Coordinates of C-alpha atoms and ligand atoms in Angstrom, one line a residue:
Chain A
M1454 CA 20.4 21.6 -51.5
L1455 CA 18.0 19.0 -50.3
N1456 CA 19.6 15.7 -51.1
Y1457 CA 17.7 13.6 -48.6
T1458 CA 14.9 11.6 -50.2
F1459 CA 12.1 10.4 -48.0
H1460 CA 11.5 6.7 -47.8
W1461 CA 8.4 6.1 -45.9
R1462 CA 7.8 2.5 -46.8
P1463 CA 10.5 1.0 -44.5
A1464 CA 9.3 3.2 -41.7
L1465 CA 5.7 2.0 -42.2
N1466 CA 7.0 -1.6 -42.3
A1467 CA 8.5 -1.0 -38.9
L1468 CA 5.2 0.3 -37.5
P1469 CA 4.2 -3.0 -35.7
D1470 CA 7.6 -3.0 -33.9
M1471 CA 7.1 0.7 -33.0
L1472 CA 3.6 0.1 -31.8
S1473 CA 4.7 -2.7 -29.5
G1474 CA 7.4 -0.3 -28.2
A1475 CA 4.6 2.2 -27.6
L1476 CA 2.9 -0.3 -25.5
V1477 CA 6.0 -0.7 -23.3
S1478 CA 6.2 3.2 -23.0
L1479 CA 2.5 3.3 -22.0
Q1480 CA 3.0 0.5 -19.5
I1481 CA 5.9 2.4 -17.9
A1482 CA 3.9 5.6 -17.8
V1483 CA 0.9 3.9 -16.1
L1484 CA 3.1 2.0 -13.6
S1485 CA 5.1 5.2 -12.8
M1486 CA 1.8 7.0 -12.2
V1487 CA 0.4 4.3 -9.9
I1488 CA 3.6 4.3 -7.8
G1489 CA 3.9 8.1 -8.0
V1490 CA 0.4 8.6 -6.7
V1491 CA 0.9 6.4 -3.7
F1492 CA 4.1 8.1 -2.8
A1493 CA 2.7 11.5 -3.5
V1494 CA -0.1 11.0 -0.9
F1495 CA 2.5 10.2 1.7
L1496 CA 4.7 13.1 0.6
A1497 CA 1.8 15.5 0.7
L1498 CA 1.1 14.4 4.2
G1499 CA 4.7 14.8 5.1
R1500 CA 4.8 18.3 3.8
Q1501 CA 2.2 19.3 6.4
S1502 CA 3.5 17.0 9.1
S1503 CA 4.9 18.4 12.4
N1504 CA 7.3 15.5 12.6
K1505 CA 10.6 17.0 11.5
L1506 CA 12.0 13.9 10.0
F1507 CA 8.9 13.2 7.9
Y1508 CA 8.7 16.8 6.9
G1509 CA 12.4 17.0 5.9
F1510 CA 12.3 13.8 3.9
S1511 CA 9.2 14.8 2.0
T1512 CA 10.4 18.3 1.3
G1513 CA 13.8 17.0 0.1
W1514 CA 12.1 14.6 -2.3
V1515 CA 9.8 17.2 -3.6
E1516 CA 12.5 19.8 -4.1
L1517 CA 14.8 17.4 -5.9
A1518 CA 12.1 16.1 -8.1
R1519 CA 10.9 19.5 -9.1
N1520 CA 14.2 21.4 -9.4
T1521 CA 16.5 19.0 -11.2
P1522 CA 16.2 17.7 -14.8
A1523 CA 14.2 14.5 -15.2
L1524 CA 17.2 13.1 -17.1
F1525 CA 19.4 13.4 -14.0
Q1526 CA 16.7 11.6 -11.9
V1527 CA 16.7 8.7 -14.3
Y1528 CA 20.6 8.7 -14.4
M1529 CA 20.6 8.6 -10.6
T1530 CA 18.4 5.5 -10.4
Y1531 CA 20.5 3.8 -13.0
F1532 CA 24.2 5.0 -12.7
G1533 CA 23.8 6.6 -9.3
L1534 CA 22.4 3.6 -7.5
G1535 CA 24.7 1.5 -9.7
S1536 CA 27.8 3.1 -8.1
F1537 CA 26.4 2.0 -4.7
G1538 CA 26.3 -1.5 -6.0
I1539 CA 22.5 -1.5 -6.6
Q1540 CA 22.3 -2.2 -10.3
L1541 CA 18.7 -1.9 -11.6
D1542 CA 18.0 -2.9 -15.1
S1543 CA 17.1 -0.2 -17.6
Y1544 CA 13.4 -0.7 -17.4
V1545 CA 13.2 -0.6 -13.6
A1546 CA 15.6 2.3 -13.4
L1547 CA 13.5 4.3 -15.8
L1548 CA 10.3 3.4 -14.0
A1549 CA 11.8 4.4 -10.7
G1550 CA 13.2 7.7 -12.0
I1551 CA 9.9 8.7 -13.5
A1552 CA 7.9 7.5 -10.5
F1553 CA 10.3 9.7 -8.3
N1554 CA 9.6 12.7 -10.5
N1555 CA 5.8 12.0 -10.6
A1556 CA 5.6 11.7 -6.8
G1557 CA 7.4 15.0 -6.4
Y1558 CA 5.2 16.9 -8.7
L1559 CA 2.0 15.2 -7.6
A1560 CA 2.8 15.8 -3.9
E1561 CA 2.5 19.5 -4.4
T1562 CA -0.6 19.2 -6.4
F1563 CA -2.1 16.9 -3.7
R1564 CA -1.1 19.3 -1.0
G1565 CA -3.1 22.0 -2.7
G1566 CA -6.0 19.7 -3.2
L1567 CA -6.0 18.7 0.5
R1568 CA -6.0 22.3 1.6
A1569 CA -9.1 22.9 -0.5
I1570 CA -11.1 20.4 1.6
P1571 CA -12.6 22.0 4.7
H1572 CA -11.5 20.7 8.0
T1573 CA -15.2 20.4 8.9
Q1574 CA -15.4 17.3 6.6
T1575 CA -12.8 15.5 8.8
R1576 CA -14.6 16.6 11.9
A1577 CA -17.9 15.3 10.7
A1578 CA -16.3 12.0 9.9
R1579 CA -14.6 11.8 13.2
S1580 CA -17.8 12.6 15.0
L1581 CA -19.3 9.5 13.4
G1582 CA -16.7 7.4 15.1
M1583 CA -14.3 7.1 12.2
S1584 CA -10.6 6.9 13.1
A1585 CA -8.3 9.5 11.6
P1586 CA -7.0 7.2 8.9
Q1587 CA -10.5 6.2 8.0
A1588 CA -11.7 9.8 7.8
F1589 CA -8.7 10.5 5.5
R1590 CA -9.2 7.5 3.3
L1591 CA -13.0 7.6 3.0
I1592 CA -13.8 11.3 3.1
V1593 CA -10.7 13.4 2.3
L1594 CA -8.9 11.4 -0.3
P1595 CA -11.8 10.8 -2.7
Q1596 CA -12.6 14.5 -2.7
M1597 CA -9.0 15.4 -3.2
F1598 CA -8.7 13.1 -6.3
R1599 CA -11.5 15.0 -7.9
I1600 CA -9.8 18.3 -7.3
V1601 CA -6.5 17.1 -8.6
F1602 CA -7.7 15.0 -11.5
Y1603 CA -6.8 17.3 -14.4
P1604 CA -3.3 18.2 -13.1
M1605 CA -2.9 14.5 -12.5
S1606 CA -3.8 13.6 -16.1
N1607 CA -1.3 16.2 -17.3
Q1608 CA 1.4 14.5 -15.2
M1609 CA 0.4 11.3 -16.8
V1610 CA 1.1 12.8 -20.2
W1611 CA 4.5 14.0 -18.9
A1612 CA 5.2 10.6 -17.6
L1613 CA 4.6 9.1 -21.0
L1614 CA 6.9 11.7 -22.7
M1615 CA 9.6 11.1 -20.0
T1616 CA 9.7 7.4 -20.9
S1617 CA 11.8 8.6 -23.9
L1618 CA 14.6 9.1 -21.5
G1619 CA 15.0 5.3 -21.3
V1620 CA 17.2 5.4 -24.3
T1621 CA 19.9 7.1 -22.2
V1622 CA 20.1 4.2 -19.8
G1623 CA 20.1 1.6 -22.5
L1624 CA 16.4 0.7 -22.7
N1625 CA 15.6 -0.5 -26.2
T1626 CA 12.1 -2.0 -25.9
D1627 CA 10.2 1.2 -25.5
L1628 CA 9.1 3.4 -28.4
T1629 CA 12.2 5.6 -28.4
G1630 CA 14.4 2.7 -27.9
V1631 CA 12.9 0.8 -30.8
T1632 CA 13.0 3.9 -33.0
Q1633 CA 16.6 4.5 -32.1
D1634 CA 17.6 0.9 -33.0
L1635 CA 15.9 1.3 -36.4
N1636 CA 17.6 4.6 -36.9
V1637 CA 21.0 3.2 -36.1
R1638 CA 20.5 0.3 -38.6
T1639 CA 19.1 2.4 -41.5
F1640 CA 19.9 6.1 -40.9
R1641 CA 16.3 7.0 -41.9
T1642 CA 16.3 9.3 -39.0
F1643 CA 13.6 11.7 -40.0
E1644 CA 11.0 9.1 -41.1
Y1645 CA 11.4 7.0 -38.0
F1646 CA 11.4 9.8 -35.5
A1647 CA 8.5 11.6 -37.2
L1648 CA 6.5 8.5 -37.0
A1649 CA 7.4 8.0 -33.4
A1650 CA 6.4 11.6 -32.7
V1651 CA 3.0 11.0 -34.2
I1652 CA 2.6 7.9 -32.0
Y1653 CA 3.6 9.8 -28.9
Y1654 CA 1.2 12.6 -29.9
L1655 CA -1.7 10.2 -30.3
L1656 CA -1.0 8.4 -27.1
A1657 CA -0.8 11.7 -25.2
K1658 CA -4.2 12.7 -26.7
L1659 CA -5.6 9.3 -25.8
I1660 CA -4.5 9.8 -22.2
T1661 CA -6.1 13.3 -22.0
L1662 CA -9.4 12.1 -23.7
S1663 CA -9.7 8.9 -21.7
S1664 CA -9.1 10.8 -18.4
R1665 CA -11.9 13.2 -19.3
L1666 CA -14.2 10.3 -20.0
F1667 CA -13.1 8.6 -16.8
A1668 CA -13.7 11.8 -14.8
W1669 CA -17.1 12.2 -16.3
R1670 CA -18.0 8.6 -15.3
L1671 CA -16.4 8.8 -11.9
F1672 CA -17.3 12.2 -10.5
R1673 CA -21.1 12.5 -10.8
Y1674 CA -21.5 14.9 -7.9
Chain B
M1060 CA -26.2 10.3 31.6
I1061 CA -23.9 13.1 30.6
E1062 CA -22.1 14.8 33.5
L1063 CA -19.9 17.9 33.2
K1064 CA -17.9 18.7 36.4
D1065 CA -16.3 22.1 36.6
V1066 CA -15.1 21.9 32.9
R1067 CA -12.5 24.4 31.8
K1068 CA -11.4 24.8 28.3
S1069 CA -9.1 27.4 26.7
F1070 CA -7.9 28.2 23.2
G1071 CA -4.4 29.5 23.9
S1072 CA -4.9 32.2 26.4
L1073 CA -8.6 32.6 25.8
E1074 CA -10.6 30.8 28.4
V1075 CA -13.8 29.7 26.7
L1076 CA -15.4 27.4 29.3
K1077 CA -14.8 28.6 32.8
G1078 CA -16.0 25.8 35.0
V1079 CA -19.2 24.4 33.5
T1080 CA -21.1 21.9 35.6
L1081 CA -24.1 20.2 34.2
T1082 CA -26.0 16.9 34.3
V1083 CA -28.2 15.6 31.5
Q1084 CA -30.3 12.6 32.4
K1085 CA -31.2 9.8 30.0
G1086 CA -34.3 10.8 28.0
E1087 CA -33.9 14.5 28.8
V1088 CA -34.0 17.3 26.3
L1089 CA -31.8 20.2 27.3
S1090 CA -31.8 23.3 25.3
V1091 CA -28.8 25.7 25.5
I1092 CA -29.3 29.3 24.6
G1093 CA -26.9 32.2 24.9
G1094 CA -25.1 34.9 23.0
S1095 CA -22.7 34.1 20.2
G1096 CA -19.1 33.4 21.4
S1097 CA -20.3 32.3 24.8
G1098 CA -18.8 28.8 24.4
K1099 CA -21.9 26.7 23.5
S1100 CA -20.3 25.0 20.4
T1101 CA -17.1 24.4 22.3
M1102 CA -19.0 22.7 25.1
L1103 CA -20.6 20.2 22.6
M1104 CA -17.2 19.5 21.0
C1105 CA -15.7 18.8 24.4
I1106 CA -18.5 16.4 25.2
N1107 CA -17.7 14.0 22.4
G1108 CA -14.0 14.6 22.7
L1109 CA -13.5 16.6 19.5
E1110 CA -11.8 19.2 21.6
P1111 CA -9.6 18.5 24.7
I1112 CA -10.3 20.2 28.0
Q1113 CA -7.9 21.8 30.4
G1114 CA -9.7 21.2 33.7
G1115 CA -12.6 19.3 35.2
Q1116 CA -14.2 16.1 33.9
I1117 CA -16.8 15.0 31.5
L1118 CA -18.5 11.6 32.0
V1119 CA -20.7 9.9 29.6
D1120 CA -22.4 6.9 31.3
G1121 CA -19.6 7.0 33.7
I1122 CA -16.9 6.9 31.1
D1123 CA -14.4 9.8 31.4
V1124 CA -14.2 11.3 27.9
H1125 CA -10.8 12.9 28.3
A1126 CA -9.1 10.1 30.3
R1127 CA -6.0 8.7 28.7
G1128 CA -7.3 5.2 28.0
T1129 CA -10.7 6.2 26.6
D1130 CA -11.5 4.9 23.1
L1131 CA -12.9 8.1 21.6
N1132 CA -13.9 6.4 18.3
K1133 CA -16.0 3.9 20.3
L1134 CA -17.5 6.6 22.5
R1135 CA -18.4 8.8 19.6
Q1136 CA -20.5 6.0 18.2
R1137 CA -22.9 6.6 21.1
I1138 CA -22.9 10.4 20.8
G1139 CA -24.3 11.8 17.6
I1140 CA -23.6 15.4 16.7
V1141 CA -25.0 17.6 14.0
F1142 CA -23.4 20.9 13.2
Q1143 CA -24.7 24.2 12.0
Q1144 CA -22.9 23.6 8.7
W1145 CA -24.3 20.2 7.9
N1146 CA -21.1 18.8 6.3
A1147 CA -22.7 16.4 3.8
F1148 CA -20.0 14.3 2.2
P1149 CA -20.3 15.7 -1.3
H1150 CA -18.8 12.7 -3.1
L1151 CA -21.4 10.2 -1.7
T1152 CA -25.1 9.9 -2.5
V1153 CA -27.6 10.6 0.3
L1154 CA -27.9 6.9 0.9
E1155 CA -24.1 6.3 0.9
N1156 CA -23.6 9.3 3.3
V1157 CA -25.8 7.6 5.8
M1158 CA -24.6 4.0 5.2
L1159 CA -20.9 4.8 5.4
A1160 CA -20.3 4.9 9.2
P1161 CA -22.6 1.9 10.0
R1162 CA -20.5 -0.1 7.5
K1163 CA -17.0 1.1 8.3
V1164 CA -17.3 1.9 11.9
L1165 CA -19.9 -0.6 13.2
G1166 CA -18.9 -3.2 10.7
K1167 CA -22.5 -3.9 9.5
S1168 CA -23.0 -5.7 6.2
K1169 CA -23.9 -3.7 3.1
R1170 CA -27.5 -5.0 3.4
E1171 CA -27.9 -4.2 7.0
A1172 CA -26.3 -0.7 6.6
E1173 CA -28.6 0.0 3.7
E1174 CA -31.6 -1.1 5.7
I1175 CA -30.7 1.2 8.6
A1176 CA -30.0 4.1 6.2
V1177 CA -33.2 3.7 4.3
R1178 CA -35.1 3.6 7.6
Q1179 CA -33.5 6.7 9.0
L1180 CA -33.8 8.6 5.8
T1181 CA -37.4 7.7 5.5
H1182 CA -37.9 8.8 9.1
V1183 CA -36.6 12.3 8.4
G1184 CA -38.6 12.5 5.1
L1185 CA -35.9 11.8 2.6
G1186 CA -37.0 8.4 1.4
E1187 CA -37.3 9.7 -2.1
K1188 CA -33.8 11.2 -2.3
L1189 CA -31.7 8.1 -1.7
K1190 CA -29.7 8.1 -5.0
V1191 CA -29.3 11.8 -5.1
Y1192 CA -26.0 13.7 -4.4
P1193 CA -26.2 16.3 -1.6
S1194 CA -25.5 19.1 -4.0
K1195 CA -29.0 18.5 -5.4
L1196 CA -30.6 19.0 -2.0
S1197 CA -31.8 22.1 -0.3
G1198 CA -30.1 23.2 2.9
G1199 CA -33.0 21.9 5.0
Q1200 CA -32.8 18.5 3.3
Q1201 CA -29.0 18.4 3.7
Q1202 CA -29.5 19.1 7.4
R1203 CA -32.1 16.4 7.8
M1204 CA -29.7 14.0 6.0
A1205 CA -27.0 14.9 8.5
I1206 CA -29.4 14.1 11.3
A1207 CA -30.3 10.7 9.7
R1208 CA -26.5 10.1 9.3
A1209 CA -26.0 10.6 13.0
L1210 CA -29.0 8.6 13.9
A1211 CA -27.9 5.6 11.8
M1212 CA -25.2 5.0 14.4
Q1213 CA -28.0 4.4 16.8
P1214 CA -26.5 6.8 19.4
D1215 CA -27.7 7.1 22.9
Y1216 CA -27.2 10.9 22.9
M1217 CA -27.7 13.5 20.2
L1218 CA -26.0 16.9 20.3
F1219 CA -27.3 19.6 18.0
D1220 CA -25.4 22.8 17.4
E1221 CA -27.6 25.5 16.0
V1222 CA -28.7 23.2 13.2
T1223 CA -31.2 25.7 11.8
S1224 CA -29.0 28.8 11.9
A1225 CA -27.6 28.5 8.5
L1226 CA -30.9 27.7 6.8
D1227 CA -33.2 30.0 4.8
P1228 CA -36.2 30.9 7.1
Q1229 CA -38.7 28.9 5.1
L1230 CA -36.6 25.7 5.6
V1231 CA -36.2 26.0 9.4
G1232 CA -39.6 24.5 10.1
E1233 CA -38.9 21.1 8.5
V1234 CA -35.8 20.6 10.5
L1235 CA -37.4 21.7 13.8
D1236 CA -40.2 19.2 13.1
T1237 CA -37.5 16.5 12.8
L1238 CA -36.0 17.6 16.1
K1239 CA -39.4 17.6 17.8
M1240 CA -40.1 14.1 16.5
L1241 CA -36.9 12.9 18.0
S1242 CA -37.6 14.5 21.3
E1243 CA -41.0 12.8 21.4
E1244 CA -39.4 9.5 20.7
G1245 CA -37.4 9.9 23.9
M1246 CA -34.0 10.7 22.5
T1247 CA -31.6 12.3 25.0
M1248 CA -30.6 15.6 23.4
I1249 CA -28.6 18.7 24.0
L1250 CA -29.9 21.3 21.7
V1251 CA -28.0 24.5 21.2
T1252 CA -30.4 26.8 19.5
H1253 CA -31.5 30.4 18.8
E1254 CA -35.1 29.2 18.3
I1255 CA -36.3 30.3 21.7
R1256 CA -40.0 29.5 21.2
F1257 CA -39.0 26.0 19.9
A1258 CA -36.7 25.5 22.9
R1259 CA -39.5 26.4 25.2
D1260 CA -41.8 24.0 23.4
V1261 CA -39.6 20.8 23.4
S1262 CA -37.2 21.1 26.3
D1263 CA -37.4 19.6 29.7
R1264 CA -34.8 22.1 30.8
V1265 CA -33.2 25.2 29.4
A1266 CA -29.7 26.5 30.2
F1267 CA -28.6 30.0 29.5
F1268 CA -24.9 30.2 28.7
H1269 CA -23.1 33.4 29.4
K1270 CA -19.3 34.1 29.1
G1271 CA -18.3 30.5 29.4
L1272 CA -20.6 29.6 32.3
I1273 CA -24.1 28.3 32.8
H1274 CA -25.7 31.4 34.1
E1275 CA -29.2 30.2 34.7
I1276 CA -30.8 26.8 34.3
G1277 CA -34.2 25.3 34.9
A1278 CA -37.6 24.5 33.4
P1279 CA -38.4 26.4 30.2
E1280 CA -41.3 28.2 31.9
Q1281 CA -38.8 29.5 34.4
V1282 CA -35.7 30.4 32.4
I1283 CA -37.6 31.6 29.3
G1284 CA -40.9 32.5 30.9
N1285 CA -39.7 34.1 34.1
P1286 CA -35.9 34.6 34.0
Q1287 CA -34.3 35.8 37.2
K1288 CA -30.8 37.0 36.1
P1289 CA -30.5 40.4 34.4
E1290 CA -28.2 38.9 31.7
T1291 CA -30.8 36.3 30.9
I1292 CA -33.5 38.9 30.6
E1293 CA -31.4 41.1 28.4
F1294 CA -30.5 38.2 26.1
L1295 CA -34.1 37.1 25.7
K1296 CA -35.1 40.6 25.0
S1297 CA -32.5 40.8 22.2
V1298 CA -33.7 37.6 20.5
L1299 CA -37.4 37.4 21.0
Ligands
ADP1085 N1 -10.7 26.4 17.3 C1 -10.7 27.6 17.9 N2 -9.5 28.3 18.1 C2 -9.5 29.4 18.8 N3 -10.6 30.0 19.3 C3 -11.8 29.4 19.2 C4 -11.9 28.2 18.5 N4 -13.2 27.8 18.5 C5 -13.9 28.7 19.2 N5 -13.0 29.7 19.6 C6 -13.4 30.9 20.4 O1 -14.1 30.4 21.5 C7 -15.1 31.3 21.9 C8 -16.4 30.5 22.0 O2 -16.8 30.0 20.7 P1 -18.0 29.0 20.5 O3 -17.9 27.9 21.4 O4 -18.1 28.8 19.0 O5 -19.2 30.0 20.9 P2 -20.8 29.8 20.6 O6 -21.0 28.5 20.0 O7 -21.4 30.0 21.9 O8 -21.1 31.0 19.6 C9 -15.2 32.4 20.8 O9 -14.6 33.5 21.3 C10 -14.4 31.8 19.7 O10 -13.8 32.8 18.9
MG1086 MG1 -21.7 28.1 18.0

């Protein structure tokens, strides 16, 4: 019945390659979060803007990001833009796709966070002579980031796991890509993917734990 | 000098200020008393342009607050305001709360801003609390911090909106002492308050606000000690 014998040694030999793939995955996750957070702030503002164009654009983005498969979003940045003559390379396309997804999800999280900050905070800031952008940047945003910090670290874990979609647009330097190449060469599917899963798991835990630590250092109030 | 000329202000169809005319001279302490909902807070917000007006004119040292070209951010640097809800910035320490506007609005260096902040905080009796977050302060301390924060901008005018109303009774005294100190230092102040005895004690003039209008105004001995209008008499009876 079970005629598959486990061979862990070659898998373990490939560990250094897989770990450097993991670094690429982590890098994409981090970059996609940085880009996603910046766009999410604008989208969150757009979602409460009275400017119809800004509102419509933000709402469209958020709806698409949250209600279509992440795989399609990555396909769109690779094949979709490609058919308009904008051919991104796999790495950039994956990064853009995940950043798009992050921004959509985070925008809604941020909007909730912004609503939790009393308007009187802005009024107090404005009464000290701060401009509206200053009040937002110096008073509102820092408080919002505390409120949304845990949902944000969840999104970061999601971003990491979404990097595995890179393999569908030909990325072979990230953890899934490296693993898939090894798999194709050796057909030791179970060992390699089990090992990759363990690495993803540990990275996800690392993200959760370090964000806890970060929050504890950062938010002392 | 702050001048209000026939100021009208509505929220939607609700007219809150119905033609308020008032002059506050440099160095003067004016207390504003009156029932809740009579438009006292709204008047203060209009004076520093936090709320627009629908009619009349407000001049601060001759500058029309609600004129098109007026730089409100600049104007507000000269008019401090402290609210009933003290609105400490919770993510900043006491020192940072007070330093922020001098740094970011007045463009002072970190050293200068810190010097100003320490001086103002010491002045209101919070010299020992510099590194503490507002959540660790009592209501009275937070309110004094808010006063120091406004004073750090070195304003020419200070507006106070029922700054003791949200405080536990035993904490009211320390904040009133701070206000009294400011008045003795010659700060020009408009003081909306329910502390009638205090108003009588520190004010040069008292205005009784009623239904969006200044109903009676004059020296404290007159408006509080010997009110003429029946509404004033009734209001004082209800609060004293
Ligand atoms: N932002 C606002 N929108 C609508 N109505 C308001 C607003 N602020 C105050 N009001 C109304 O204006 C009136 C005067 O309020 P306010 O100036 O706060 O009175 P006071 O400070 O004398 O108690 C009240 O009826 C209040 O409900
Ligand atoms: Mg009020």
